[in-house]
mmCIF file of C-alpha atoms in Angstrom:
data_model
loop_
_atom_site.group_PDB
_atom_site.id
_atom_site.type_symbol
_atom_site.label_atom_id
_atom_site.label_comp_id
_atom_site.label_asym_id
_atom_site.label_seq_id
_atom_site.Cartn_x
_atom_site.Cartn_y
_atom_site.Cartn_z
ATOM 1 C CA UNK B 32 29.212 -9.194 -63.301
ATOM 2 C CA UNK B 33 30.708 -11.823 -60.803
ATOM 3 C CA UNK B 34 28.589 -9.709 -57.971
ATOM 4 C CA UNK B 35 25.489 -9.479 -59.315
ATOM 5 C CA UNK B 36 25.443 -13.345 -59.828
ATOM 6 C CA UNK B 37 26.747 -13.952 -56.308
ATOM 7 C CA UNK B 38 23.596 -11.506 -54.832
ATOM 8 C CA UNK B 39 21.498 -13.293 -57.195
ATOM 9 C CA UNK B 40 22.750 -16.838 -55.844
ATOM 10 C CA UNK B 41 22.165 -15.376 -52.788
ATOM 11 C CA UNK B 42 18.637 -14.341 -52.615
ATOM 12 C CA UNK B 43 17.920 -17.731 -54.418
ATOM 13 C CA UNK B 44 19.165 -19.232 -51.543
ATOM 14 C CA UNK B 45 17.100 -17.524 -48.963
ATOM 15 C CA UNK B 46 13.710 -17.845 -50.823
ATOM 16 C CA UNK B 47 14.871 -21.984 -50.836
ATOM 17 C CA UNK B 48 15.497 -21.592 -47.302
ATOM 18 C CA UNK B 49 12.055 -20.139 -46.541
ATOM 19 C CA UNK B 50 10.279 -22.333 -48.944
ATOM 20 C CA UNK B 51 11.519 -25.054 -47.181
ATOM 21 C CA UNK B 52 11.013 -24.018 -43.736
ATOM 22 C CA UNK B 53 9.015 -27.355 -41.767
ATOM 23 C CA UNK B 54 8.182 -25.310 -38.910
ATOM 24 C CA UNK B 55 6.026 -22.720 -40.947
ATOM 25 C CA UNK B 56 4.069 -25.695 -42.861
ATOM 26 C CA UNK B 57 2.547 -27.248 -39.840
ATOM 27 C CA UNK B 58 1.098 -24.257 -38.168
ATOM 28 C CA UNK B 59 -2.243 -24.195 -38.821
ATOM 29 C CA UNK B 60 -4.061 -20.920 -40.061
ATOM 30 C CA UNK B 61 -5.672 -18.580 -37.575
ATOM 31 C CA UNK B 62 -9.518 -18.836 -37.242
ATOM 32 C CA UNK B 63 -11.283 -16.515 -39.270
ATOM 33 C CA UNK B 64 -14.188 -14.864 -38.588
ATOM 34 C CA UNK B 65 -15.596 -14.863 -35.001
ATOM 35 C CA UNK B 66 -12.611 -13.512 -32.414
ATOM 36 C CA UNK B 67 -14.319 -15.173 -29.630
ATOM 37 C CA UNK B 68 -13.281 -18.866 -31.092
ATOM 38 C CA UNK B 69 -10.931 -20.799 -29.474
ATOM 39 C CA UNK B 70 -8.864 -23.350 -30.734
ATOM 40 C CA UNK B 71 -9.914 -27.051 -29.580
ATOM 41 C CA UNK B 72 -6.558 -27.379 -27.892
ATOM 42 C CA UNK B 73 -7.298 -24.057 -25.178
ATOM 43 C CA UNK B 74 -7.688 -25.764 -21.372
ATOM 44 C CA UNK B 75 -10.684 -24.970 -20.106
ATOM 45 C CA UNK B 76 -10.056 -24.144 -16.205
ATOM 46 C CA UNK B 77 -12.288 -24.615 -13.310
ATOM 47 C CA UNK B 78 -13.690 -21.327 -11.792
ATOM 48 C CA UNK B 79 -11.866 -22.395 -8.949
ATOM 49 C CA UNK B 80 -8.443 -21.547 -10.456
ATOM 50 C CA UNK B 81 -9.256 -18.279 -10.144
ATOM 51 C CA UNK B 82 -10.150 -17.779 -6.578
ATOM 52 C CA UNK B 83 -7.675 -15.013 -5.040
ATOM 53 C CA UNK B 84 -6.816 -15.730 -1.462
ATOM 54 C CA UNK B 85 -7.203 -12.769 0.940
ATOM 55 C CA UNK B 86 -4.078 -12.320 2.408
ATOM 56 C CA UNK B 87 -4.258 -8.620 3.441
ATOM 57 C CA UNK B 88 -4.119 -9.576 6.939
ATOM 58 C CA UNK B 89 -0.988 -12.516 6.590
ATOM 59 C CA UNK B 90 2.620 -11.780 6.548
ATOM 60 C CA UNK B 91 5.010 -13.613 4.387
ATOM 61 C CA UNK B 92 5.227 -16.679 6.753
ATOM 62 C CA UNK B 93 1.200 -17.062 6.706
ATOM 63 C CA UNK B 94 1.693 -15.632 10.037
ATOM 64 C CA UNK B 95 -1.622 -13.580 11.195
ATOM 65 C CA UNK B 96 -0.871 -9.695 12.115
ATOM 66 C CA UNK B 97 -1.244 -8.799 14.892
ATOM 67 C CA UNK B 98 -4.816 -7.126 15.949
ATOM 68 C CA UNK B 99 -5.208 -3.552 15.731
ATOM 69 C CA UNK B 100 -6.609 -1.984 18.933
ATOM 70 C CA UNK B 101 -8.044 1.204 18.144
ATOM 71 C CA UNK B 102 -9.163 4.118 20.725
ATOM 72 C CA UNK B 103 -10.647 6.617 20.860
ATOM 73 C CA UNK B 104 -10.660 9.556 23.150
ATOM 74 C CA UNK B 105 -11.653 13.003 23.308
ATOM 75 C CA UNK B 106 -9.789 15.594 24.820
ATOM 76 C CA UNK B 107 -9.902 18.972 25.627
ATOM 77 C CA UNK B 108 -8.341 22.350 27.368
ATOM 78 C CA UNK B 109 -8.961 25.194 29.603
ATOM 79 C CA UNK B 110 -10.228 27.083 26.375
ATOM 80 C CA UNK B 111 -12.522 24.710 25.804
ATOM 81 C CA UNK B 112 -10.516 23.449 22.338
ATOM 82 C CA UNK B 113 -11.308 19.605 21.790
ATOM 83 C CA UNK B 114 -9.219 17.086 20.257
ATOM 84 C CA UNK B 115 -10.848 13.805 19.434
ATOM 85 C CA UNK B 116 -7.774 11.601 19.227
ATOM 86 C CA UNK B 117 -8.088 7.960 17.621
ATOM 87 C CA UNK B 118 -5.553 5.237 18.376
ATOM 88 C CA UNK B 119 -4.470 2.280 16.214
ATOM 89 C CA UNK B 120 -1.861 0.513 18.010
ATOM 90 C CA UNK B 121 -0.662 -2.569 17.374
ATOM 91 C CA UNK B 122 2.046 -3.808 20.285
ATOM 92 C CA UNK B 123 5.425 -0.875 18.710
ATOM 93 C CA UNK B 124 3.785 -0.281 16.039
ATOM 94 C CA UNK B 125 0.970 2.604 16.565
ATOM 95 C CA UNK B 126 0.057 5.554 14.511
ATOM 96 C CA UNK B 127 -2.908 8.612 16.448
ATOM 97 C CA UNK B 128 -5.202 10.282 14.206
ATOM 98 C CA UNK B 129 -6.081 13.166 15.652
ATOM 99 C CA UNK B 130 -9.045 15.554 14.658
ATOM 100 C CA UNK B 131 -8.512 19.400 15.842
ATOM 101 C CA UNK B 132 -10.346 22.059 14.381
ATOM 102 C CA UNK B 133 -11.857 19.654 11.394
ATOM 103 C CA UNK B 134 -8.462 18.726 10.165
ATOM 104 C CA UNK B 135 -7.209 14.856 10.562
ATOM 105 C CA UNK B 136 -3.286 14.542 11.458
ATOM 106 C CA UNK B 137 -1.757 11.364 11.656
ATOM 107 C CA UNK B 138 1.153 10.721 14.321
ATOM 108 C CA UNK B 139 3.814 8.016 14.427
ATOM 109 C CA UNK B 140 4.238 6.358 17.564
ATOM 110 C CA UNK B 141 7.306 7.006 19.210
ATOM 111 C CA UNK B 142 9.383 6.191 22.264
ATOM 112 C CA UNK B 143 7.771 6.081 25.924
ATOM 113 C CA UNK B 144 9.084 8.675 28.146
ATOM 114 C CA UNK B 145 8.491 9.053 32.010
ATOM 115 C CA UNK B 146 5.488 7.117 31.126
ATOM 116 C CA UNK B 147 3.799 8.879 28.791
ATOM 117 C CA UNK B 148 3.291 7.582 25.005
ATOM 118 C CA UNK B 149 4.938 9.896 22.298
ATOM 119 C CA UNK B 150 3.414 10.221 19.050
ATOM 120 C CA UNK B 151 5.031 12.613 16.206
ATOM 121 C CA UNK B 152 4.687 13.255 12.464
ATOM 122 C CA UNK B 153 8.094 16.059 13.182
ATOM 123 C CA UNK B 154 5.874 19.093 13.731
ATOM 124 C CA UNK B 155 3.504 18.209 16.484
ATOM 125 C CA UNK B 156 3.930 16.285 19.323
ATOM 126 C CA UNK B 157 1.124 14.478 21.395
ATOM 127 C CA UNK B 158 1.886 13.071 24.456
ATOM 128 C CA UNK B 159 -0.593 10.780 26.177
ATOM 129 C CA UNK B 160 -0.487 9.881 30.017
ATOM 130 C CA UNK B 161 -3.404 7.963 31.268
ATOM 131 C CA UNK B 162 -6.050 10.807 31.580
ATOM 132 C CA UNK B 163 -4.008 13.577 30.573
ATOM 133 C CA UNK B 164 -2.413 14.744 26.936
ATOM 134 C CA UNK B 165 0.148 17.899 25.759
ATOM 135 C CA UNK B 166 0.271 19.101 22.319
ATOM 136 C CA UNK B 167 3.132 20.641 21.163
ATOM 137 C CA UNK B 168 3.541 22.355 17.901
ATOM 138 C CA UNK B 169 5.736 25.607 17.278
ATOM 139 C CA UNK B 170 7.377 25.120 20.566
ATOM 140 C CA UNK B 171 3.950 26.055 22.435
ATOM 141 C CA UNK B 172 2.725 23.345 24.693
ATOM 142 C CA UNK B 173 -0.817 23.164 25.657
ATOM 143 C CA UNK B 174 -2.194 20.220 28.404
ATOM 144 C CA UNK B 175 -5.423 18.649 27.683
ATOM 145 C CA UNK B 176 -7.497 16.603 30.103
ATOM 146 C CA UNK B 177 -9.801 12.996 29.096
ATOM 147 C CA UNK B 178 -13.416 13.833 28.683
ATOM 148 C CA UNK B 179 -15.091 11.510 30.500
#
């Protein structure tokens, strides 16, 4: 008998405690009715506030990137094979798209060697020196001369 009047003292308490709670009695209802109503406290904001600055082209100092120069260049064999090769380079940072037979591959720009530019994506290589280019891929190497 003792503990059914101690869980009876008990709940008591609790609906006291929530009866009594200050916070809950000065929040006003929700609005009924119309979901587009907003309370008369809600900041309006100025359409301003909302303006997104384009910073594609910024790095994280506000610094401008550096400009992209792109190229482009057709080349093509004794077979009479073309590649149309485009360049986006951008100071050690470069990347070639080239076009050959329809299909666009993009290379990373590598290291210079013996003057020539390197550019790579691990299984073709393009090497560019002034007017003349080699592709290699599958350990074949073919030269290909500037169209002018």
């Amino acid at each position: 008998m003792k503990k059914q009047h101690l869980i009876m003292a008990a709940a008591l308490a609790i609906t006291v405690a929530c009866n009594n709670n200050p916070s809950a009695e000065g929040t006003p209802a929700p609005p009924t009715g119309d979901s587009q109503a907003l309370p008369s406290a809600t900041p309006i904001t100025d359409p301003a506030d909302s303006v997104i600055v384009n910073t594609a082209n910024v790095d994280s100092s506000g610094t401008p990137a550096p400009t992209v120069d792109e190229n482009e260049k057709k080349y093509t064999n004794d077979k009479g094979e073309t590649i149309a090769a485009v360049y986006h380079d951008s100071g050690n940072m470069g990347v070639a798209e080239l076009t050959i037979n329809g299909e666009t591959i993009k290379l990373m720009k590598g290291e210079k060697e013996k003057g020539a530019t390197t550019y790579t994506n691990g299984k073709l290589t393009w090497k560019v020196k002034t007017d003349e280019a080699t592709l290699e891929k599958d350990n074949v190497v073919t030269v290909y001369k500037a169209v002018k």
